[in-house]
CSV table of C-alpha atoms in Angstrom, one decimal:
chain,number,residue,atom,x,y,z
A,1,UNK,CA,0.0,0.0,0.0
A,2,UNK,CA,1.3,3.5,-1.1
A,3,UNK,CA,2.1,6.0,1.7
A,4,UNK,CA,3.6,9.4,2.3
A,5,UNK,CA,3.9,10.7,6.2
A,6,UNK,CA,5.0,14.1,6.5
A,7,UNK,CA,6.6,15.3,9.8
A,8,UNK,CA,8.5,18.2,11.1
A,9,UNK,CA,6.5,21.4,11.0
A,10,UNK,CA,6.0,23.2,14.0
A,11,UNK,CA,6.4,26.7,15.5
A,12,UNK,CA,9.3,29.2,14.1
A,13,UNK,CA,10.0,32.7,14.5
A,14,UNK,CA,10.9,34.5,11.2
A,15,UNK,CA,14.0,34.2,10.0
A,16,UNK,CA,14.2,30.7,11.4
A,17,UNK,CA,14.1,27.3,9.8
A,18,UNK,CA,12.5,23.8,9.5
A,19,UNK,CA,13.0,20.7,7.7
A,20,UNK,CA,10.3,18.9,6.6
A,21,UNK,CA,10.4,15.2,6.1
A,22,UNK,CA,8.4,12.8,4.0
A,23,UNK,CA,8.6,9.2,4.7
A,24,UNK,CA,7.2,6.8,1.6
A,25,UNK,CA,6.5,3.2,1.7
A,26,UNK,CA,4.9,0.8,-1.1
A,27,UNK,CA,6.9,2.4,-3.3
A,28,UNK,CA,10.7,4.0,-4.2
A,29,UNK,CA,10.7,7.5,-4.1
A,30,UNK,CA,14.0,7.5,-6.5
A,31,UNK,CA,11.1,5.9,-9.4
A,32,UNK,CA,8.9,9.1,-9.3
A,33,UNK,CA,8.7,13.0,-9.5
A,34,UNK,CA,8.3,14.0,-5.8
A,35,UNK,CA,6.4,17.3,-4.6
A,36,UNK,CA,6.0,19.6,-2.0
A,37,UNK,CA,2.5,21.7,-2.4
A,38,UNK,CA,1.2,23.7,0.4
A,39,UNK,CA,-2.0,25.1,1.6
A,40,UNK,CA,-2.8,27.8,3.8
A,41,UNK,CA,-5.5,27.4,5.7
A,42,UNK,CA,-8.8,28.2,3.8
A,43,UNK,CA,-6.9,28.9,0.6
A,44,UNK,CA,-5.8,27.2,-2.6
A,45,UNK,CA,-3.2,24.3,-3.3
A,46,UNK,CA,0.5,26.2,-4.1
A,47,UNK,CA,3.3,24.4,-5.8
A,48,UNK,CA,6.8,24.7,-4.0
A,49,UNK,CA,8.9,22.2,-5.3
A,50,UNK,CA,9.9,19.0,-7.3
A,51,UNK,CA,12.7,16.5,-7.3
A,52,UNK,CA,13.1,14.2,-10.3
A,53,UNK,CA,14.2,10.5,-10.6
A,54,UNK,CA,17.6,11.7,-11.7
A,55,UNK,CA,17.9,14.0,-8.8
A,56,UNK,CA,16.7,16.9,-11.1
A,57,UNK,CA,15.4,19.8,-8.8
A,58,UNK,CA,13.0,22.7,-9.4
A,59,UNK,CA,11.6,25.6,-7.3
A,60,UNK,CA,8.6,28.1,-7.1
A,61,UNK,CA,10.1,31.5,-7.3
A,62,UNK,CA,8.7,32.3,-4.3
A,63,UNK,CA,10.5,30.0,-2.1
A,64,UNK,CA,13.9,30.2,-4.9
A,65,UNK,CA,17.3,30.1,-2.6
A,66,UNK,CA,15.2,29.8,0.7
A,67,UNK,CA,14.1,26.4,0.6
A,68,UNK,CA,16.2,22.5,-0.7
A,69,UNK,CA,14.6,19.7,-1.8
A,70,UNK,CA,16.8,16.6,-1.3
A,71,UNK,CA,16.1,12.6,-1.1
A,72,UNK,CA,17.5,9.7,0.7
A,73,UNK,CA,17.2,7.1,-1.3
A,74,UNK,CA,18.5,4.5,1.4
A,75,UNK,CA,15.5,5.8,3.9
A,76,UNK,CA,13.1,6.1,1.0
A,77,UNK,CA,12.2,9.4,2.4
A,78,UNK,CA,12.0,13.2,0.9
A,79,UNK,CA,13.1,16.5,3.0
A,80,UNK,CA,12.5,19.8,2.0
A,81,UNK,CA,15.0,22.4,3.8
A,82,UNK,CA,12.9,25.3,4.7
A,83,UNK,CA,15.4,28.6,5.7
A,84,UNK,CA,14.9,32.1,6.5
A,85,UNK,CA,11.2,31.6,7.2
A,86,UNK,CA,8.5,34.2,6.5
A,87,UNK,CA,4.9,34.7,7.7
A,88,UNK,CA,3.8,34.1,4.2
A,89,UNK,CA,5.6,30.6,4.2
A,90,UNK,CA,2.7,29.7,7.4
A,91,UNK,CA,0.8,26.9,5.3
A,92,UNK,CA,0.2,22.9,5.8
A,93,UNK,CA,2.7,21.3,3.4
A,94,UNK,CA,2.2,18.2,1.8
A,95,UNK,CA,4.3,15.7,-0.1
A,96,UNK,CA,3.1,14.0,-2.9
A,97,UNK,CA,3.7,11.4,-5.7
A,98,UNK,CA,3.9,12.8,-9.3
A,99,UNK,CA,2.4,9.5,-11.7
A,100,UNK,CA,3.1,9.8,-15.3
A,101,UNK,CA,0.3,6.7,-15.3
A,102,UNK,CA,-1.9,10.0,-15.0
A,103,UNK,CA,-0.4,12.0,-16.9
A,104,UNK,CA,1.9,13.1,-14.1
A,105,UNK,CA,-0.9,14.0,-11.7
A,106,UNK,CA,-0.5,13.7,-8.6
A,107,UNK,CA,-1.8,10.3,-7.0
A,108,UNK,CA,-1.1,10.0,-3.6
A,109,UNK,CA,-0.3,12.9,-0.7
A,110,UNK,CA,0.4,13.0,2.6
A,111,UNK,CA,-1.5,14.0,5.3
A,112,UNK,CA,0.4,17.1,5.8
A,113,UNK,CA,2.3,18.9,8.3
A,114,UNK,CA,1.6,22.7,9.7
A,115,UNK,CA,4.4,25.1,9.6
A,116,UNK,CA,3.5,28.3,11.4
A,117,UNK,CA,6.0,31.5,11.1
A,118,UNK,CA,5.0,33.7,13.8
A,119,UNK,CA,6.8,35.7,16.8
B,1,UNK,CA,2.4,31.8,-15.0
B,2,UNK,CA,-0.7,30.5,-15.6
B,3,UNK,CA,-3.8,31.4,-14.0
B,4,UNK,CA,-6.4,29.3,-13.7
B,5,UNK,CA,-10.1,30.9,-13.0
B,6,UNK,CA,-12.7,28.6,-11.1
B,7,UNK,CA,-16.7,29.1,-11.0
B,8,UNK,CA,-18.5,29.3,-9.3
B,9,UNK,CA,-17.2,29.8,-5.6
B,10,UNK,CA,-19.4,28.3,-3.8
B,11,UNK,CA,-22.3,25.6,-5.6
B,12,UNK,CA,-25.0,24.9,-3.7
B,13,UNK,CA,-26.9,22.0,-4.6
B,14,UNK,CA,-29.4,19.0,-3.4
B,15,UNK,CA,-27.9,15.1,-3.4
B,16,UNK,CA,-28.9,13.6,-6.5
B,17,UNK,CA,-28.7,17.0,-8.2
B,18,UNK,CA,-26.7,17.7,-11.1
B,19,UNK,CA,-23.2,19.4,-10.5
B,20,UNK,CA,-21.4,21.4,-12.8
B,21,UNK,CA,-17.7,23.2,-12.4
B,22,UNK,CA,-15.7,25.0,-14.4
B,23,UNK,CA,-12.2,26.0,-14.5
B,24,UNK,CA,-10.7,28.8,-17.0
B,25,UNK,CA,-7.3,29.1,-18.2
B,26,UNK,CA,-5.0,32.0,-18.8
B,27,UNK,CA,-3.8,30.5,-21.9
B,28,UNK,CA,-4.5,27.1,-23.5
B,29,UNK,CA,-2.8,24.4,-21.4
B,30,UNK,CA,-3.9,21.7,-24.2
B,31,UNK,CA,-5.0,18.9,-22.6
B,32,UNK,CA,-3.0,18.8,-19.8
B,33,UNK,CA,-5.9,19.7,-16.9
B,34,UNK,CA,-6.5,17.8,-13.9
B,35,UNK,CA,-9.0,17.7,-10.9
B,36,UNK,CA,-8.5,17.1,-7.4
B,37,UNK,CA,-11.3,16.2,-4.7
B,38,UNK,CA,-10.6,18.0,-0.9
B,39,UNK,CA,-12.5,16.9,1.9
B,40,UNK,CA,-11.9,19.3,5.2
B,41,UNK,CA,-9.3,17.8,7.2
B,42,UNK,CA,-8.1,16.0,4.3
B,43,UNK,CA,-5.3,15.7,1.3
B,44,UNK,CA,-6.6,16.3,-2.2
B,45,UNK,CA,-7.6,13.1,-3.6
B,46,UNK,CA,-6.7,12.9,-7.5
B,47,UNK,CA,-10.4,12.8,-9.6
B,48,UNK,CA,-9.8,13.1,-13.5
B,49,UNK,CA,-6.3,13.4,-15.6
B,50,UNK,CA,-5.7,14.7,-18.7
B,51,UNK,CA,-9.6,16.4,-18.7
B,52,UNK,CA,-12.0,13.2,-18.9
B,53,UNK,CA,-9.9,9.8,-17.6
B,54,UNK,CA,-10.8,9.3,-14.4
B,55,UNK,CA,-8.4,7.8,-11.8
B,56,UNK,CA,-8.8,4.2,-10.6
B,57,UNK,CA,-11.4,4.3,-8.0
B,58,UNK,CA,-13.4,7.2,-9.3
B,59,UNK,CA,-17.4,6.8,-9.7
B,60,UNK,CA,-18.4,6.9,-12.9
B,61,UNK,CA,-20.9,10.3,-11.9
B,62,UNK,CA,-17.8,12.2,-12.1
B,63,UNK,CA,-16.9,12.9,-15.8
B,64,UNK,CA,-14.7,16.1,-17.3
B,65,UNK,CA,-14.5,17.7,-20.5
B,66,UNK,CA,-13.0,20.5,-22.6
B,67,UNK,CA,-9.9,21.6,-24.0
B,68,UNK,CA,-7.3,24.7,-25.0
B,69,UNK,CA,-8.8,27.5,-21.8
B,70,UNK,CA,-12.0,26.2,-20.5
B,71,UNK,CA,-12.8,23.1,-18.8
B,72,UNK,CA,-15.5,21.7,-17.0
B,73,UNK,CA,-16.0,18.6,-14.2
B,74,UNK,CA,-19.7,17.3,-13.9
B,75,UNK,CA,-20.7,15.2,-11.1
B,76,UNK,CA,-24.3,13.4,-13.0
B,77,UNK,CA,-26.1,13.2,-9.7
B,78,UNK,CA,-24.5,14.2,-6.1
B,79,UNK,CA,-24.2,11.7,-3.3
B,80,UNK,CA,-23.5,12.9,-0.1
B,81,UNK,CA,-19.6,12.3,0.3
B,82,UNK,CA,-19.6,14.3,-2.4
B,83,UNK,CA,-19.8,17.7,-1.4
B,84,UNK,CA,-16.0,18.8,-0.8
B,85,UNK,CA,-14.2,21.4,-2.6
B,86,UNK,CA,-12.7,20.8,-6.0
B,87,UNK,CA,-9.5,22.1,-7.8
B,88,UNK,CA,-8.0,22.0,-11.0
B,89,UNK,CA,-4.4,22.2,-11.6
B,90,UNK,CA,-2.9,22.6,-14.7
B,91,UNK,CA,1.0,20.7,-15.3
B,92,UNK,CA,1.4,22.3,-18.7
B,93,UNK,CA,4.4,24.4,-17.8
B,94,UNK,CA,6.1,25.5,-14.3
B,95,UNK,CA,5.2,26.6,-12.2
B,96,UNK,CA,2.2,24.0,-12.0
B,97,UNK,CA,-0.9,25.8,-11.0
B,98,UNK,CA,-4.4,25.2,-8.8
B,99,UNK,CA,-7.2,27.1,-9.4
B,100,UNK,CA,-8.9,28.7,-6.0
B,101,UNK,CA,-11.3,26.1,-5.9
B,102,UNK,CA,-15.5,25.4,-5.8
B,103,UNK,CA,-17.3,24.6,-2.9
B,104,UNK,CA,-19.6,22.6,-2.9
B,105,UNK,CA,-22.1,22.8,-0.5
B,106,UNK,CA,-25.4,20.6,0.6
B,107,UNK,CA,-28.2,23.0,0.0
């Protein structure tokens, strides 16, 4: 059975950081185009940012030389680095699975984790 | 980056009703349009692909249609899970994009 748990969000000041981590099972993360999207409470869905099978990575401007995307194959896991926080970054972030079975929508997501930038 | 225009807001309709959603484009992102299902407390769940295949699980009330700008997801007659808010997300070109979504509400 495909899973994604997120974990890691929390409480930061601005300025501060967090590293989010998303553990898969049922399937190997290095196979498929991993995402981050987040969601602010009450709003829309907001790309952040992908890593590709070949370690390929791409970023929203918005979050451009703030945030990393990375993978560890060996834990099956994705991470997305999250630095010099802002109070627009305060959003639930998911991870999800990119299936090019559908076109490269995204199948399966997390449950998501709440980072909240506040002082 | 492309914008994607839902309507209307909020849909309030009656189970067994007829449901109709649309989502607008910026500029034509071919076929390449997708719809997600939100429940509150809960991830998106992936509906159609590629405007009209639906994912594996997905009733057959649920159909989409369109192509180029404007797009549309019909639900043929609303059971109660169904009332959520939907999205659609284009994956044309980066960055991918949601539209802000359509309520849909038990009336």
């Amino acid at each position: 059975e495909v899973q994604l748990v997120e974990s890691g969000g929390g409480l930061v000041q601005p300025g501060g950081s967090l590293r989010l981590s998303c553990a898969a099972s049922g399937f190997s993360v290095n196979n498929y185009d991993m995402d981050w999207v987040r969601q602010i409470t009450g709003e829309s869905l907001e790309w952040v940012s992908g890593i590709r099978p070949g370690g390929e990575t791409i970023y929203a401007d918005s979050v451009k030389g703030r945030f990393t995307i990375s993978r560890e194959n060996g834990k099956n896991s994705v991470y997305l680095q999250m630095n010099t926080l802002r109070a627009g970054d305060t959003a639930v972030y998911y991870c999800a699975r990119r299936n090019w079975n559908y076109g490269g929508a995204y199948d399966f997501w997390g449950q998501g984790t709440l980072v909240t930038v506040s002082s | 980056e492309i914008m994607l225009t839902q309507s209307p807001a909020t849909l309030s309709l009656s189970p067994g009703e007829r449901a109709t959603l649309s989502c607008r484009a910026s500029e034509s992102v071919l076929n390449q349009l997708v719809w997600y299902q939100q429940k509150r407390g809960q991830a998106p769940r992936l509906l159609i692909y590629d405007v009209s295949n639906r994912a594996t699980g997905i009733p057959a009330r649920f159909s989409g249609s369109g192509s180029a700008t404007d797009f549309t997801l019909t639900i043929s007659s609303l059971e109660p899970e169904d009332f959520a808010v939907y999205y659609c997300q284009q994956r044309i070109t980066w960055p991918l994009t949601f539209g802000q979504g359509t309520r849909l509400d038990i009336k």
